[in-house]
Coordinates of C-alpha atoms and ligand atoms in Angstrom, one line a residue:
Chain A
M1 CA 43.4 -15.8 -62.8
G2 CA 46.7 -15.7 -60.9
M3 CA 47.3 -13.6 -57.8
T4 CA 49.9 -10.9 -57.1
L5 CA 52.6 -11.5 -54.5
T6 CA 50.7 -9.4 -51.9
E7 CA 47.3 -11.0 -52.8
K8 CA 49.0 -14.5 -52.0
I9 CA 50.3 -13.5 -48.6
L10 CA 47.5 -12.1 -47.6
A11 CA 45.5 -15.1 -48.4
K12 CA 47.7 -17.4 -46.8
H13 CA 47.6 -15.3 -43.6
S14 CA 43.7 -15.2 -43.7
G15 CA 43.3 -18.8 -44.2
K16 CA 41.8 -18.3 -47.7
D17 CA 42.6 -19.9 -51.1
R18 CA 42.5 -16.6 -52.9
V19 CA 41.4 -12.9 -52.2
S20 CA 40.6 -10.3 -54.4
P21 CA 41.5 -6.4 -54.5
G22 CA 38.8 -4.9 -52.1
D23 CA 38.1 -8.0 -49.9
N24 CA 38.3 -7.1 -46.1
V25 CA 40.2 -10.0 -44.4
W26 CA 41.6 -10.7 -41.1
V27 CA 45.3 -11.6 -41.0
D28 CA 47.5 -13.4 -38.8
V29 CA 50.3 -11.3 -37.8
D30 CA 54.0 -12.7 -37.8
I31 CA 55.7 -9.4 -36.5
L32 CA 54.5 -6.3 -34.9
M33 CA 56.9 -3.5 -34.4
T34 CA 56.8 -0.3 -32.4
H35 CA 59.0 2.5 -31.3
D36 CA 59.2 5.1 -28.5
V37 CA 56.7 7.8 -30.3
C38 CA 53.8 5.3 -30.7
G39 CA 54.9 2.6 -28.4
P40 CA 53.8 4.2 -25.1
P41 CA 50.2 5.2 -26.3
A42 CA 49.7 1.7 -28.0
I43 CA 50.8 0.0 -24.6
G44 CA 48.4 2.4 -22.9
I45 CA 45.4 1.3 -24.9
F46 CA 46.4 -2.5 -24.7
Q47 CA 46.3 -2.2 -20.9
K48 CA 43.0 -0.4 -20.9
Q49 CA 41.4 -2.8 -23.3
F50 CA 42.8 -6.2 -22.3
G51 CA 43.4 -5.4 -18.6
E52 CA 46.6 -4.1 -16.4
N53 CA 47.9 -7.6 -16.2
A54 CA 47.2 -8.7 -19.6
K55 CA 49.9 -10.5 -21.6
V56 CA 50.9 -9.9 -25.3
W57 CA 49.8 -12.5 -27.8
D58 CA 53.2 -13.9 -28.5
K59 CA 56.3 -12.1 -27.0
E60 CA 58.5 -13.7 -29.9
K61 CA 56.6 -11.7 -32.2
L62 CA 56.6 -8.1 -30.7
V63 CA 59.7 -6.0 -31.4
I64 CA 60.3 -2.7 -29.6
I65 CA 62.9 -0.5 -31.3
P66 CA 63.4 2.8 -29.6
D67 CA 64.8 5.1 -32.3
H68 CA 63.0 8.3 -32.7
Y69 CA 63.8 10.9 -29.8
I70 CA 66.8 9.2 -28.3
F71 CA 69.6 11.9 -27.5
T72 CA 67.7 14.5 -26.0
A73 CA 67.1 16.2 -22.9
D74 CA 63.3 16.6 -23.3
K75 CA 61.8 15.0 -20.2
Y76 CA 58.7 13.8 -22.0
A77 CA 60.5 11.9 -24.8
N78 CA 62.9 10.1 -22.0
R79 CA 59.8 9.1 -20.2
N80 CA 58.5 7.5 -23.1
V81 CA 61.5 5.3 -23.4
D82 CA 61.1 4.5 -19.6
I83 CA 57.4 3.3 -20.5
L84 CA 58.9 1.0 -23.0
R85 CA 61.4 -0.4 -20.7
A86 CA 58.9 -1.0 -18.1
F87 CA 56.8 -2.8 -20.6
A88 CA 59.4 -5.0 -22.1
A89 CA 60.5 -6.0 -18.5
E90 CA 57.0 -6.8 -17.5
Q91 CA 56.3 -8.8 -20.4
D92 CA 59.7 -10.4 -20.5
L93 CA 60.2 -9.2 -24.1
P94 CA 63.2 -10.9 -25.9
Y95 CA 63.1 -8.2 -28.5
F96 CA 63.7 -4.8 -26.8
Y97 CA 66.6 -2.8 -28.0
D98 CA 67.1 -0.6 -25.1
V99 CA 68.9 2.8 -25.2
G100 CA 72.2 3.0 -23.5
T101 CA 72.7 -0.8 -23.9
D102 CA 74.8 -2.6 -26.2
S103 CA 71.7 -3.9 -27.9
Y104 CA 70.6 -0.4 -28.7
K105 CA 70.1 -0.3 -32.7
G106 CA 68.8 2.9 -34.0
V107 CA 66.2 3.3 -36.9
C108 CA 63.7 0.6 -36.4
H109 CA 63.2 -0.2 -40.4
V110 CA 67.0 -0.7 -40.7
A111 CA 67.2 -2.6 -37.5
L112 CA 64.3 -5.0 -38.5
A113 CA 66.4 -6.0 -41.5
E114 CA 69.6 -6.2 -39.7
E115 CA 68.1 -8.2 -37.0
G116 CA 66.2 -10.8 -39.3
F117 CA 62.7 -9.7 -39.0
T118 CA 62.1 -8.9 -42.7
R119 CA 61.4 -12.4 -43.9
P120 CA 60.0 -13.1 -47.2
G121 CA 56.2 -14.2 -47.0
D122 CA 55.6 -13.0 -43.7
V123 CA 53.0 -10.2 -42.6
L124 CA 54.8 -7.5 -40.6
F125 CA 52.8 -4.4 -39.0
G126 CA 54.7 -1.5 -37.5
T127 CA 53.3 2.0 -35.7
D128 CA 55.4 3.7 -38.2
S129 CA 54.3 4.6 -41.9
H130 CA 57.9 3.5 -43.2
T131 CA 57.2 0.1 -42.2
C132 CA 56.7 -0.5 -45.8
T133 CA 60.3 -0.6 -46.3
A134 CA 60.3 -4.4 -45.4
G135 CA 58.4 -5.1 -48.6
A136 CA 61.7 -4.9 -50.1
F137 CA 62.2 -8.6 -48.8
G138 CA 59.0 -10.0 -50.3
Q139 CA 56.9 -9.5 -47.3
F140 CA 53.8 -7.8 -46.8
A141 CA 54.6 -4.9 -44.5
T142 CA 52.8 -1.7 -43.7
G143 CA 52.3 1.1 -41.1
I144 CA 49.4 1.4 -38.6
G145 CA 48.3 3.5 -35.6
N146 CA 48.5 2.9 -32.0
T147 CA 44.9 1.4 -31.8
D148 CA 45.4 -1.5 -34.3
A149 CA 48.9 -2.1 -32.6
A150 CA 47.3 -2.5 -29.3
F151 CA 44.6 -4.5 -31.0
I152 CA 47.4 -6.9 -32.5
M153 CA 49.3 -7.1 -29.0
G154 CA 46.2 -8.6 -27.7
T155 CA 44.9 -10.6 -30.5
G156 CA 47.7 -11.2 -32.9
K157 CA 45.0 -10.4 -35.9
L158 CA 44.1 -7.4 -37.8
W159 CA 41.7 -6.5 -40.6
V160 CA 43.2 -5.6 -43.8
K161 CA 41.6 -4.5 -47.3
V162 CA 43.3 -6.3 -49.8
P163 CA 44.9 -3.4 -52.0
E164 CA 45.2 -3.8 -55.8
T165 CA 48.9 -3.7 -57.1
M166 CA 50.5 -1.1 -59.4
R167 CA 53.5 -2.4 -61.0
F168 CA 56.7 -0.7 -61.8
V169 CA 59.0 -2.3 -64.4
F170 CA 62.8 -1.1 -64.5
E171 CA 64.5 -2.1 -67.7
G172 CA 68.0 -1.9 -67.9
T173 CA 70.5 -4.3 -66.6
S174 CA 72.7 -2.2 -64.2
M175 CA 72.4 1.2 -62.3
P176 CA 74.4 3.7 -64.3
P177 CA 77.2 5.1 -62.0
Y178 CA 75.7 8.2 -61.0
L179 CA 72.2 6.9 -60.2
M180 CA 70.9 5.8 -57.0
A181 CA 67.5 4.1 -55.8
K182 CA 66.6 7.3 -54.3
D183 CA 66.5 8.8 -57.8
L184 CA 64.4 6.1 -59.1
I185 CA 61.6 6.4 -56.4
L186 CA 61.7 10.3 -56.7
K187 CA 61.0 10.0 -60.1
I188 CA 58.2 7.6 -59.7
I189 CA 56.4 10.1 -56.8
G190 CA 56.9 12.9 -59.0
D191 CA 55.1 11.1 -62.0
I192 CA 52.1 9.6 -60.1
G193 CA 52.0 12.2 -57.3
V194 CA 51.9 11.8 -53.4
D195 CA 48.2 10.2 -53.6
G196 CA 49.3 8.3 -56.8
A197 CA 49.1 4.9 -55.3
T198 CA 46.8 5.7 -52.3
Y199 CA 45.1 2.3 -51.0
R200 CA 47.3 0.2 -53.4
T201 CA 50.6 -1.8 -53.4
M202 CA 53.7 -0.7 -55.4
E203 CA 55.4 -3.8 -56.8
F204 CA 58.9 -3.0 -58.2
A205 CA 60.0 -5.4 -60.8
G206 CA 62.2 -5.9 -63.9
P207 CA 65.8 -6.6 -64.5
G208 CA 66.7 -3.0 -63.1
I209 CA 65.4 -4.2 -59.6
K210 CA 67.2 -7.4 -59.7
A211 CA 70.4 -5.7 -60.4
L212 CA 69.8 -3.7 -56.9
T213 CA 71.4 -4.6 -53.6
M214 CA 69.0 -5.3 -50.6
E215 CA 69.8 -1.5 -49.3
D216 CA 68.9 -0.1 -52.4
R217 CA 65.7 -2.2 -52.8
M218 CA 64.8 -0.8 -49.2
T219 CA 65.3 2.6 -50.5
L220 CA 62.7 2.0 -53.2
T221 CA 60.1 0.5 -50.8
N222 CA 60.5 2.8 -48.0
M223 CA 59.2 5.7 -50.0
A224 CA 56.1 3.6 -51.4
I225 CA 54.1 5.6 -48.6
E226 CA 55.3 9.1 -50.1
A227 CA 53.1 7.9 -53.0
G228 CA 50.2 7.1 -50.5
G229 CA 50.8 3.2 -51.1
K230 CA 49.7 0.7 -48.6
N231 CA 53.1 -1.3 -49.1
G232 CA 55.9 -1.7 -51.5
V233 CA 57.2 -5.1 -52.5
V234 CA 60.0 -6.4 -54.6
E235 CA 60.0 -10.4 -55.4
P236 CA 62.6 -12.3 -53.4
D237 CA 65.6 -13.7 -55.2
A238 CA 69.0 -15.0 -54.4
I239 CA 70.1 -11.7 -53.1
T240 CA 67.0 -11.5 -50.7
E241 CA 67.8 -15.0 -49.6
A242 CA 71.7 -14.3 -49.0
Y243 CA 70.7 -11.3 -46.8
V244 CA 67.9 -12.9 -44.9
K245 CA 70.0 -16.3 -44.1
A246 CA 73.0 -14.2 -42.8
R247 CA 70.8 -12.8 -40.1
T248 CA 68.2 -15.3 -39.2
N249 CA 67.7 -19.0 -39.1
H250 CA 63.8 -18.6 -38.9
P251 CA 61.9 -20.5 -41.6
Y252 CA 60.4 -18.1 -44.7
E253 CA 58.5 -18.5 -47.7
L254 CA 59.2 -17.2 -51.0
V255 CA 56.2 -15.9 -52.7
Y256 CA 56.0 -14.7 -56.3
S257 CA 53.3 -12.9 -58.5
D258 CA 51.7 -15.3 -60.8
P259 CA 52.6 -14.3 -64.6
D260 CA 48.8 -13.8 -65.1
A261 CA 48.2 -11.7 -62.0
K262 CA 45.9 -8.9 -62.3
Y263 CA 47.4 -5.5 -61.9
H264 CA 46.1 -2.0 -61.5
S265 CA 48.3 -0.6 -63.9
E266 CA 51.9 -1.1 -65.2
R267 CA 54.6 1.7 -65.8
Y268 CA 57.8 1.0 -67.7
Y269 CA 61.2 2.8 -67.1
N270 CA 64.7 2.7 -68.5
L271 CA 67.3 3.1 -66.1
E272 CA 69.4 4.6 -68.5
E273 CA 66.8 7.4 -69.3
I274 CA 66.7 8.5 -65.6
V275 CA 68.8 11.2 -64.4
P276 CA 69.5 12.5 -60.8
M277 CA 66.3 13.7 -59.2
I278 CA 65.1 16.1 -56.5
A279 CA 61.8 16.9 -54.7
K280 CA 61.6 20.6 -54.1
P281 CA 60.2 21.9 -51.0
H282 CA 57.2 21.2 -49.7
S283 CA 56.2 17.8 -51.0
P284 CA 58.0 14.7 -52.1
D285 CA 56.1 15.0 -55.3
N286 CA 57.5 18.3 -56.3
K287 CA 59.9 16.9 -58.6
A288 CA 62.8 18.3 -61.0
T289 CA 66.3 17.1 -62.0
A290 CA 69.3 18.2 -60.3
E291 CA 70.4 19.7 -63.5
E292 CA 67.4 22.0 -63.8
L293 CA 68.2 23.3 -60.2
E294 CA 71.8 23.7 -60.4
G295 CA 73.2 26.7 -58.6
T296 CA 70.1 26.7 -56.0
Y297 CA 71.4 28.3 -52.7
L298 CA 71.6 25.8 -49.7
N299 CA 73.0 26.4 -46.3
R300 CA 72.5 23.0 -45.0
A301 CA 73.1 19.1 -46.0
Y302 CA 71.7 16.1 -44.3
I303 CA 72.6 12.5 -44.8
G304 CA 70.6 9.9 -42.8
S305 CA 67.4 8.2 -41.9
C306 CA 65.9 4.8 -42.9
T307 CA 65.8 5.7 -46.4
G308 CA 69.1 7.5 -46.8
G309 CA 71.3 6.6 -43.9
K310 CA 72.2 3.2 -44.7
L311 CA 76.2 2.2 -45.3
S312 CA 76.0 2.2 -49.0
D313 CA 74.5 5.7 -48.6
F314 CA 77.5 6.8 -46.9
R315 CA 79.8 5.0 -49.0
A316 CA 78.3 6.7 -51.9
A317 CA 78.6 10.2 -50.3
A318 CA 82.1 9.4 -49.2
E319 CA 83.0 8.8 -53.0
I320 CA 82.2 12.1 -53.6
I321 CA 83.2 14.0 -50.5
Q322 CA 86.7 12.3 -50.2
S323 CA 89.5 15.1 -50.5
N324 CA 87.0 17.8 -50.5
K325 CA 85.7 20.1 -48.0
V326 CA 82.0 20.8 -47.5
K327 CA 80.9 24.5 -47.6
I328 CA 77.8 24.1 -45.8
D329 CA 76.7 22.5 -42.4
T330 CA 76.8 18.9 -43.3
F331 CA 75.3 16.4 -40.8
I332 CA 75.9 12.8 -41.2
V333 CA 73.7 10.3 -38.8
P334 CA 74.0 6.7 -39.5
A335 CA 70.6 4.9 -39.3
T336 CA 71.9 2.1 -37.0
T337 CA 74.5 1.4 -34.5
E338 CA 75.8 -1.4 -36.9
I339 CA 75.9 1.3 -39.7
A340 CA 78.0 3.3 -37.4
R341 CA 80.4 0.7 -36.9
G342 CA 80.6 0.3 -40.7
L343 CA 81.5 3.9 -41.1
E344 CA 84.8 3.2 -39.3
T345 CA 85.6 -0.3 -40.9
E346 CA 84.6 0.5 -44.4
T347 CA 87.3 2.4 -46.3
I348 CA 87.7 4.1 -49.6
F349 CA 91.6 4.1 -50.7
G350 CA 92.4 2.7 -47.3
I351 CA 90.5 5.6 -45.4
P352 CA 87.7 4.9 -43.2
L353 CA 84.4 6.5 -44.1
I354 CA 84.2 8.4 -40.9
E355 CA 87.5 9.9 -41.5
I356 CA 86.7 11.2 -45.0
F357 CA 83.6 13.1 -43.4
K358 CA 85.6 14.3 -40.5
E359 CA 88.3 15.6 -42.8
A360 CA 85.9 17.3 -45.0
G361 CA 84.3 19.2 -42.1
C362 CA 81.1 16.9 -41.6
Q363 CA 79.5 16.7 -38.3
I364 CA 78.6 13.0 -37.5
G365 CA 75.4 12.3 -35.1
N366 CA 74.5 9.2 -33.2
A367 CA 72.5 6.4 -34.7
S368 CA 68.9 7.4 -34.5
C369 CA 65.9 9.3 -36.4
A370 CA 67.5 12.5 -35.4
A371 CA 66.4 15.5 -37.7
C372 CA 64.6 13.4 -40.1
L373 CA 61.6 14.3 -38.5
G374 CA 62.6 17.4 -36.7
G375 CA 62.0 16.1 -33.2
P376 CA 62.5 18.3 -30.0
S377 CA 64.5 21.4 -30.3
D378 CA 67.9 20.1 -29.2
T379 CA 67.7 17.2 -31.8
F380 CA 71.0 17.1 -33.8
G381 CA 70.8 18.7 -37.0
R382 CA 67.3 19.8 -36.6
L383 CA 66.3 22.8 -38.7
N384 CA 65.6 25.3 -36.3
S385 CA 64.7 28.7 -38.4
D386 CA 64.8 29.3 -41.9
E387 CA 67.4 26.8 -43.2
I388 CA 67.7 25.8 -46.8
C389 CA 68.7 22.1 -46.5
I390 CA 69.4 19.5 -49.2
S391 CA 68.6 16.0 -47.5
S392 CA 68.7 12.2 -48.5
T393 CA 65.5 11.5 -46.3
N394 CA 62.0 11.0 -47.2
R395 CA 59.7 13.9 -46.5
N396 CA 59.9 17.4 -46.7
Y397 CA 56.6 18.5 -45.8
P398 CA 56.3 22.2 -44.1
G399 CA 57.9 21.8 -40.7
R400 CA 59.1 18.1 -41.2
M401 CA 62.7 18.7 -40.3
G402 CA 61.9 21.3 -37.6
S403 CA 60.7 24.6 -38.4
K404 CA 57.9 25.3 -40.9
Q405 CA 60.1 28.4 -42.1
A406 CA 62.9 25.7 -43.5
Q407 CA 62.9 24.6 -46.7
V408 CA 64.0 20.8 -47.6
Y409 CA 65.0 19.5 -51.0
L410 CA 65.2 15.5 -51.1
A411 CA 67.7 13.9 -53.2
S412 CA 70.1 10.8 -53.3
P413 CA 73.1 10.8 -51.3
Y414 CA 75.4 11.2 -54.2
T415 CA 73.4 14.8 -55.0
V416 CA 73.4 15.7 -51.3
A417 CA 77.3 15.1 -51.2
A418 CA 77.9 16.8 -54.4
S419 CA 75.9 19.9 -53.2
A420 CA 77.5 19.8 -49.7
I421 CA 80.8 20.6 -51.4
T422 CA 79.6 23.3 -53.7
G423 CA 77.1 24.8 -51.4
V424 CA 74.6 25.0 -54.1
I425 CA 72.3 22.3 -55.8
T426 CA 74.7 20.3 -57.9
D427 CA 74.2 17.5 -60.3
P428 CA 76.5 14.6 -59.1
R429 CA 77.7 13.6 -62.4
V430 CA 80.0 16.7 -62.5
F431 CA 81.8 14.9 -59.5
I432 CA 81.3 11.1 -60.6
Q433 CA 82.8 11.4 -64.1
E434 CA 86.0 13.2 -62.3
T435 CA 86.4 10.5 -59.3
V436 CA 84.5 7.4 -59.5
I437 CA 86.2 4.7 -61.3
Chain B
M1 CA 17.2 -2.4 -33.6
S2 CA 19.6 0.2 -35.3
T3 CA 19.6 3.7 -33.4
T4 CA 19.2 6.7 -35.5
L5 CA 22.5 8.8 -35.6
K6 CA 22.5 12.3 -34.5
P7 CA 23.3 15.0 -36.9
I8 CA 26.8 16.5 -36.4
K9 CA 26.6 20.3 -36.3
G10 CA 29.1 23.0 -36.0
K11 CA 31.5 25.5 -37.5
A12 CA 33.5 24.8 -40.4
F13 CA 37.4 24.7 -40.5
V14 CA 38.6 24.8 -44.2
L15 CA 41.9 23.6 -45.4
G16 CA 43.8 22.9 -48.8
K17 CA 45.1 19.7 -50.0
N18 CA 48.0 17.2 -48.7
I19 CA 47.6 18.3 -45.2
D20 CA 50.1 15.9 -44.0
T21 CA 50.5 14.4 -40.4
D22 CA 53.3 17.0 -39.4
Q23 CA 51.1 19.9 -40.4
I24 CA 48.4 18.2 -38.1
I25 CA 50.6 17.7 -35.2
P26 CA 54.3 18.7 -35.5
A27 CA 56.6 16.0 -34.4
A28 CA 58.1 17.8 -31.5
H29 CA 54.8 17.5 -29.6
L30 CA 54.5 14.0 -29.9
V31 CA 56.1 13.4 -26.6
Y32 CA 52.9 14.1 -24.5
S33 CA 51.0 11.4 -23.1
L34 CA 47.6 10.6 -24.6
D35 CA 46.5 9.2 -21.3
D36 CA 47.3 11.9 -18.8
P37 CA 44.0 13.9 -18.8
E38 CA 46.1 17.1 -18.2
E39 CA 49.1 16.2 -20.7
R40 CA 46.8 15.4 -23.6
K41 CA 45.3 18.9 -23.5
F42 CA 48.7 20.0 -25.2
Y43 CA 47.3 18.1 -28.3
G44 CA 44.2 20.5 -28.4
K45 CA 46.6 23.2 -28.2
Y46 CA 48.8 22.3 -31.0
A47 CA 46.3 20.6 -33.5
L48 CA 46.9 21.9 -36.9
S49 CA 49.6 24.0 -35.8
G50 CA 52.0 23.0 -38.5
V51 CA 50.0 24.5 -41.1
P52 CA 51.3 27.4 -42.9
S53 CA 49.5 30.6 -41.4
A54 CA 48.4 31.5 -44.7
E55 CA 46.6 28.4 -45.6
S56 CA 45.0 28.0 -42.0
G57 CA 41.4 28.5 -42.1
L58 CA 40.6 29.3 -45.7
P59 CA 39.8 31.1 -47.7
Q60 CA 40.8 34.1 -45.5
G61 CA 44.0 32.4 -43.8
N62 CA 45.7 33.1 -40.7
I63 CA 43.1 31.5 -38.7
P64 CA 44.4 29.0 -36.0
L65 CA 42.2 25.7 -35.2
T66 CA 42.6 26.7 -31.5
K67 CA 42.9 30.0 -30.4
E68 CA 46.3 31.2 -28.8
G69 CA 46.0 30.0 -24.9
K70 CA 43.1 27.7 -25.4
T71 CA 43.0 23.9 -25.6
E72 CA 39.9 23.5 -27.3
S73 CA 38.7 24.8 -30.7
E74 CA 35.5 26.3 -31.5
F75 CA 35.3 24.5 -34.7
R76 CA 33.6 21.0 -35.2
I77 CA 34.0 20.0 -38.9
I78 CA 37.0 20.1 -40.8
V79 CA 36.5 20.5 -44.8
A80 CA 39.7 19.9 -46.7
S81 CA 40.9 19.1 -50.3
D82 CA 42.2 15.9 -51.4
N83 CA 44.9 13.4 -49.7
F84 CA 44.0 14.7 -46.2
G85 CA 46.4 13.0 -43.4
C86 CA 49.1 12.0 -45.6
G87 CA 52.7 11.2 -44.1
S88 CA 53.6 9.4 -41.1
S89 CA 51.1 6.9 -39.2
R90 CA 50.8 8.6 -36.1
E91 CA 47.5 8.1 -34.4
H92 CA 48.2 11.4 -32.5
A93 CA 46.9 13.1 -35.7
P94 CA 43.2 12.0 -35.5
A95 CA 43.6 11.9 -31.8
C96 CA 44.9 15.7 -31.4
L97 CA 41.9 16.7 -33.8
E98 CA 39.4 15.0 -31.4
I99 CA 40.9 16.5 -28.3
A100 CA 40.6 19.9 -30.0
G101 CA 36.8 19.2 -30.5
V102 CA 36.7 18.1 -34.1
E103 CA 34.0 15.6 -34.6
A104 CA 34.3 15.0 -38.5
I105 CA 36.2 15.7 -41.5
I106 CA 35.0 15.9 -45.2
T107 CA 37.4 15.7 -47.9
P108 CA 37.2 13.7 -51.4
T109 CA 40.0 11.5 -50.4
Y110 CA 42.3 10.5 -47.5
A111 CA 45.6 9.0 -47.0
R112 CA 45.2 5.7 -45.9
I113 CA 46.5 5.2 -42.6
F114 CA 45.0 8.6 -41.1
Y115 CA 41.6 7.2 -42.6
R116 CA 42.0 3.8 -40.7
N117 CA 43.2 5.5 -37.6
C118 CA 40.3 7.8 -37.4
V119 CA 37.9 4.7 -37.8
D120 CA 39.6 2.0 -35.8
G121 CA 40.4 4.5 -33.0
G122 CA 36.9 5.9 -33.1
F123 CA 38.3 9.4 -32.8
L124 CA 36.4 11.2 -35.5
I125 CA 34.1 10.4 -38.5
P126 CA 36.1 10.7 -41.9
F127 CA 33.4 11.3 -44.5
E128 CA 34.3 11.5 -48.2
S129 CA 32.8 14.1 -50.5
Y130 CA 32.0 13.7 -54.4
E131 CA 33.7 16.9 -55.0
D132 CA 36.0 19.1 -53.6
L133 CA 34.2 21.5 -50.9
S134 CA 37.2 23.3 -49.8
K135 CA 36.4 25.9 -52.3
E136 CA 32.7 26.0 -51.5
V137 CA 32.6 26.2 -47.9
H138 CA 34.2 29.2 -45.8
T139 CA 35.9 28.8 -42.3
G140 CA 33.2 29.7 -39.9
D141 CA 30.2 28.5 -42.0
E142 CA 27.6 26.7 -39.6
L143 CA 27.5 23.2 -41.1
E144 CA 25.2 20.3 -40.3
I145 CA 26.0 16.4 -41.4
D146 CA 23.2 14.6 -41.8
Q147 CA 24.5 10.9 -41.0
E148 CA 21.4 8.9 -42.0
N149 CA 21.1 10.3 -45.6
F150 CA 24.6 11.6 -46.2
V151 CA 23.8 15.0 -46.8
L152 CA 26.0 18.1 -45.7
K153 CA 24.1 21.2 -45.2
N154 CA 25.7 24.5 -45.2
H155 CA 23.0 26.7 -43.2
T156 CA 25.4 30.0 -43.7
Q157 CA 25.1 29.6 -47.3
G158 CA 21.8 28.0 -47.7
K159 CA 23.5 24.8 -49.7
E160 CA 23.2 21.1 -49.5
Y161 CA 25.9 18.6 -50.7
K162 CA 25.4 14.8 -51.1
I163 CA 28.6 12.9 -49.4
K164 CA 29.4 9.2 -49.7
P165 CA 28.3 6.5 -47.5
L166 CA 30.7 5.0 -45.2
G167 CA 31.0 1.7 -47.1
S168 CA 33.0 -1.3 -45.6
V169 CA 33.8 0.7 -42.5
A170 CA 30.3 1.7 -41.6
D171 CA 30.0 -1.1 -38.9
I172 CA 33.4 0.0 -37.0
V173 CA 32.1 3.5 -37.3
R174 CA 29.0 2.9 -35.8
A175 CA 30.4 0.7 -33.1
G176 CA 32.8 3.4 -32.2
G177 CA 36.1 1.7 -32.9
I178 CA 37.7 -1.8 -33.8
F179 CA 37.7 -2.8 -30.0
E180 CA 34.0 -2.0 -29.5
Y181 CA 33.3 -3.8 -32.9
A182 CA 35.4 -7.0 -31.9
R183 CA 33.6 -6.8 -28.7
Q184 CA 30.3 -7.1 -30.3
N185 CA 31.3 -9.8 -32.6
G186 CA 32.8 -11.8 -29.9
M187 CA 36.3 -11.4 -31.3
V188 CA 37.7 -9.7 -28.0
A189 CA 36.5 -10.7 -24.5
K190 CA 34.6 -8.0 -22.5
I191 CA 36.5 -6.6 -19.4
Ligands
SF4_1 S1 64.5 7.9 -40.0 FE1 62.7 9.5 -40.6 S2 61.2 8.3 -41.7 FE2 62.8 6.7 -41.0 S3 61.6 5.8 -39.1 FE3 62.7 7.7 -38.4 S4 61.8 9.4 -38.5 FE4 60.6 8.0 -39.7

């Protein structure tokens, strides 16, 4: 019997010919990523367990990307970045993307891809639940806690329980013009629930997926964790290789699921039948269509984060926002500095995206996680009281973007942009038929 | 020779389903050091402070895990409905519960990373129940977990429930975390 992509990667990294779901295996780690929230405690555990002067197992494989609480006056948050800085210096780490320097990147999951760390066939762990984003590249990638990260820093290994794989097949050859990857994943999460994939792999397949860009595939795999998934994967192809080769010379291995691999379950979707989706407060599986919620009052819109703050997300939003004014407070936060530069160079009808947003009355923030997870009270775009926000981010549990009195609707950048212009929830198809060629 | 595990005893704190890590420890508080003995007390103070008040301490609600002005809770065992600990991978979540004085959780299902963090960090023991006990147990009930026979006793109500054995993670739980386990098995040198 064959194996899935995930099983093959875990078998290879644990020195076995084959593994089966439920096996506990110790795998060799290719990359460990940490950031400013979980890095300092992980470093603390590492030093306590391996000694004050211990060295990490392989400095080429540890990537530290501060991104969460960056543009804040909070003294504890700034102290945490100082801890990372001191550790990177002491360990002489080549991959530390320090705040306030030219190497500063922003949101870790997008930065990992941009810097060439998301390589097919590899095993990547990160101290952040959305580490599953990197599965878009045919990599095994998942989030872990500080103790596990400290264990890897010292040993280069970690135990993993081999997950069963759920397969989601998208039929149809191309994305309809009003649809984004965010709609597909909100639809899936709404169907299977926030624990519908707990302990499992979510494998996204079918001609509909092959038609997606890398950025769109990352939106899908990013939110595997919102269904409880251990990881999300897409088989690599020419699009994957083109992205990876442009960013690293490091070797990689293309791994595919066998045709006779055993799946936990398979679900089929037709792209033509999916419509713009929304997750209502206060859970990512509280699904509705944008059409059903048309007219719902809003007073805040937010476009940003690892799942909804990539260049293609802003391009989509700008297509709708151009030559309009936003009616409610609208915050634009590029995930990384590379994307922030893209906002200046990418144009629609010759106008840079950043000008389109400014002209429409949006506020533009610095590359970071910003209000995606609330953060200290001075965080850009944070919901500080009972705001009702539509957001391209990935979580809307109570208090996720700040105050637990606030309400958050999750939607695609198209839907967020359309709603920002009208001030109420709006199906983007209204605008797309008018403006997008 | 294996030693007998002592029962875990104490007051119950009851919650609903999908208690995510932002409710367990709101992100604004993640800035505090877990190593500094004074600063880490903030985690005990703010543990479960993101749970909407009406759903905190069921069935009555409006009961905080940690009383205003305190850093340690009177409650020892959390009983919750499905998918406890979903959301982020922050280890501050099981850590804050331990700092508040919670020793065990009982729920039918956990989110994967939270479960793993409880075990590998040796913070508290995540027991799985066969049924959803959050409707049976009341906040404040005196509970006892028999760790040898996997039985939950509710002394207040005079009831008993079977809970699931720990399964493949039992060795790590018994060792007290992944480092202790790895040392016992010669994977990590003793310091
Ligand atoms: S952007 Fe949001 S979801 Fe992504 S890593 Fe930052 S806080 Fe997490």
